[in-house]
């Protein structure tokens, strides 16, 4: 399936790039066999593991969509990026970093060890669950609904559509969140939560359950690529400092325990979720004269078969190929 | 002190940039008060903590040197970068990565915990001591002298001068290397060393004792910035893949336990050593039209007063200012 | 204050032993200055730190009470012993040990690290919180009230009085149990809890809030000393196997992170609580001919000023003196 | 094979007890199938896994020997007990405990994690390798030979024969001691070793290589059982305080990571070695009137097929049966 879209802002992309992306999606879709869908809740388990879709949006408004680009999926851990940005918008970087550090850990996303060993240290970074729950607790708003609203509104400003929360997913997450509750109660005891444990979890699990498509994710990536500036809406959504900090976090901690390998072999700021989504931001650069998207672009990928680390298998392989072929590696 | 150098290859740099660097060195030198020289061996303890020097070499051969740029210092952990590259040249990336992973850890550089918890896993990355000793053991050469030689020759190819090993530093390191011996014996038991413990340590501690100046380090950074190509000698020293991988490692693991913070607030591939040196590589890019070194540059910094993480205090602050002012942040 | 009590079952103790105990209580009371009352909930913080009381009940029914022996206090961690015995009575040792191991750890009582490192292992022993919460969850009874009832009835069978739960303490514990909730949710995720987290915590925190005096605790110790046989009521309360196992656990894990030191220098099966209570069981033995309580005895101590490990400072010193003077050391 | 020995000091044991021991050795020998000999060095690997032998010496000099009681084996970790006693004799308990704690850990015998997490804490106890190497380093003597001599002489005083060191075993241990070297260098860096790493290891590995039989080990157990007093030679070899402390350590930490289970189900102070030896000390007591060895006894066992924890499989089962049948459980 191929879509080349145009409206007042989004323009046709040239055919050669579309043709290449089409071939790469086909080629890399086979890697989905090496993974399987997350199965801890029914909604994720029901996903079609052979799907693979992508949307790329350039700074000039050009867009390429290919494969299963229009399947709706929940943000899951990709929401950690949005939550972190929303918290920085509301309170400033300094305030947020008093509650959560920005160091990679090498531990599993849901690890609790480091909190105890480094007691009474902050969670190591906002891309692991401990850090993301801490960030969720300090979002602007007097209650969980308002806190989630600050994330929903930020997404709306970027994608032009108020997103919905997948209530089935949220309900399932809520029921099975034993490990996250363990983390949250630990954080509460250590004084890192600005609200009750149940409130923080409600915010965190609702932000994880926000439903998007690859286009939404690509648009978020586009704004990150442009240092917080929305090149299509022509609006500064958040500061350059927040954007740079967020992209650095994506590189050092964005792909779970495979972040180092992803940086080493793909070299793109990216954040994955167990639903199979990947958010990537390609900053503008002038390295190779003949690559497309020289002014930067945002990429949204969906491929629900994930690997042992929690990353979309086919999605990572697709991004790796794109990065190599079009020299998107930032290093 | 200001030096603008010229020879057949290295050209004058324009005065305005020199003037700015001069002011920034002066400004940031005061931060040295917040750190102190490493004191575990006499040679490092004797350093003048108030020193701060820098050398920047652009891809076009322009060079700026300022402050205490000509003080000789030992590579220490900066050598981990050279050793890793040398091993990849000798054996290929795949072979090396069978012995050492590329994931950041958040643990201290000399930590042994993770080796035990993740048993029988590889060392997490070549920028921590466990990984660097592993890499040292597999360098090309039948004995420690030949293995060190492979590093010395690589440096010679880049800087045009066969470097010397500071024997006093090596001797002191050798005497006090209890923790590194502990790591090495642990690695030996786990089967990660290709030679004896004493041989691996001799290689590792000798590479740490290689004496350089900021210009040497800047030249190494320049080659990394140019993806392994030496723009002055017009020679491909190592492959683009090795260069990209190495720069990714520098970003995720290069600045000890402050790597995440450095990525977040400076955003430059860099590697520090406890001697106070910093190696930085600025890839070419086209972001802001009015910055110098648009085609990329290498930076060598020396400032022996280090912080709790092991990084030059004034050096980090200087790099932060340069990155902000000239938009060197890669994210 | 000295009390020598007599009824049909409890007989006068000889005066010399009373006199010695009186002196030792006076002497060791001064050690209370080195500790302070637990302060995480008001009820514990309100305790008088200078108090020290003891009750010893011999197998022949003789009893000595001295000092602040009649101050009511909550069992806290001493309840872990009762809960473990109750679970073994209800389900047998084998069943219980499928859910909780009997190995000492050296970790803090509320540590969560080991659960993660040894995943998916059982909690290491029933004397740490993770193990005690697991045991609480599998107690006989269809709901928390019935599960707590099984502990209350066991205590009633031993002390001859249905104990009360200090509702203020339970309420405070419930409000501040963030760390225990973290542990419990972790256990739930790992499949070790037989009921909901909130139910397990209700049981565990209620059993911690059972109010007793030194005499109650001494009577429990007496039954343990006699391998489950109640020498005054002339009734086998639980099996010899359960008693021996429980005393072994008390020796290896009963005094928090100071269990090893307590075994080394006091040498008595004992279990402490942060309220300042200590339960000790002196098995019958024939070592030295002139010691009192040759047929074994139970000891209850109360001294609310606790040390860094959570043990009553004066209580431990008092037990150490008694053990040395009367050769109670079992080794 | 059955031997009932008599000399001026060692008297015949009654026939019924010999008959029972004979049957139990036969019965429990079959458990050897569940284990296998240590295979990290040839000398241990060569042992006959089906062997099982025992020697029991009572305080009155009676002795029972059964099965493969006369096979020579090396002390291995059993030497940790002797080394600890020797150090306490030379320097006093207080001095020794400044270098090594007495807390059980639950970690593997060769674990290094805890040293790092609890930095800069002492090794947790003298029964794990880190603690035993520390103790070896502080033994009386100006060099390794003299330090080992202090252990050999202590054994000679107890067993009446100057023991030999199995040089083949020592040589093999020395060659393969990577993990112990790692521990020792770690300890050296932390300042816990009183001599060089190589010296401490020489002492430790030589003490592990001391060759004994079950009778030697039983005699050591007999002296421990009698609180340091040698009932046959009628001599106080070491103080009651050292004996009690040592037996407490054996109970909490003597059987590797199965110490808790051994205390719970066997209930005897014991120390095992990977060679398949077990040292046990049964304190005198008057619990059940019809058991033999009412005045205490020492037990030496040899059964080289070990379990996953490092304990003789058949030996543990044999001790369990003896403890149950003759009520040797100290709790």
XYZ file of N, CA and C in Angstrom, chain A residues 28-38 47-51 303-315 317:
90
model
N 12.015 -5.609 4.584
C 12.223 -5.735 6.030
C 11.026 -6.332 6.762
N 9.902 -6.383 6.108
C 8.723 -6.960 6.742
C 8.991 -8.415 7.163
N 9.840 -9.070 6.411
C 10.118 -10.485 6.726
C 10.788 -10.648 8.092
N 11.491 -9.606 8.541
C 12.143 -9.720 9.858
C 11.131 -9.860 10.992
N 9.864 -9.490 10.717
C 8.839 -9.594 11.768
C 8.742 -11.020 12.300
N 9.122 -11.970 11.468
C 9.082 -13.375 11.914
C 9.955 -13.616 13.137
N 10.974 -12.806 13.294
C 11.920 -13.001 14.390
C 11.395 -12.471 15.725
N 10.265 -11.778 15.695
C 9.715 -11.241 16.942
C 8.314 -11.744 17.174
N 7.705 -11.242 18.227
C 6.294 -11.545 18.432
C 5.630 -10.392 19.190
N 4.324 -10.319 19.060
C 3.615 -9.213 19.692
C 3.677 -9.343 21.218
N 3.720 -8.185 21.867
C 3.613 -8.181 23.322
C 2.325 -8.896 23.699
N -2.664 -7.865 17.978
C -2.092 -7.184 16.809
C -1.623 -8.210 15.791
N -1.570 -7.776 14.534
C -1.110 -8.638 13.444
C 0.409 -8.527 13.348
N 1.133 -9.583 13.737
C 2.588 -9.464 13.851
C 3.297 -9.216 12.531
N 2.639 -9.491 11.419
C 3.326 -9.327 10.140
C 3.208 -7.901 9.596
N 2.504 -7.039 10.334
C 2.348 -5.676 9.823
C 3.635 -4.866 9.948
N 5.319 -1.656 13.729
C 5.557 -3.073 13.412
C 5.473 -3.838 14.720
N 4.324 -4.458 15.008
C 4.035 -4.922 16.372
C 4.827 -6.132 16.844
N 5.536 -6.831 15.945
C 6.361 -7.958 16.403
C 7.635 -7.383 17.000
N 7.794 -7.568 18.305
C 8.931 -6.944 18.991
C 9.978 -7.995 19.390
N 11.190 -7.506 19.634
C 12.272 -8.413 20.019
C 12.362 -8.521 21.539
N 13.393 -9.214 22.010
C 13.556 -9.438 23.441
C 13.705 -8.136 24.228
N 14.144 -7.082 23.567
C 14.332 -5.807 24.260
C 13.048 -4.983 24.312
N 12.079 -5.307 23.441
C 10.843 -4.544 23.392
C 10.733 -3.658 22.164
N 11.689 -3.770 21.247
C 11.674 -2.936 20.042
C 11.131 -3.705 18.842
N 10.394 -3.001 17.990
C 9.870 -3.596 16.762
C 11.022 -4.166 15.941
N 10.976 -5.464 15.683
C 12.084 -6.097 14.960
C 12.189 -5.536 13.547
N 11.099 -5.606 12.816
C 11.126 -5.134 11.435
C 11.330 -3.625 11.390
N 10.767 -2.936 12.363
C 10.904 -1.479 12.414
C 12.349 -1.053 12.567
N 14.996 -2.825 11.744
C 15.727 -3.173 10.530
C 15.428 -2.169 9.414
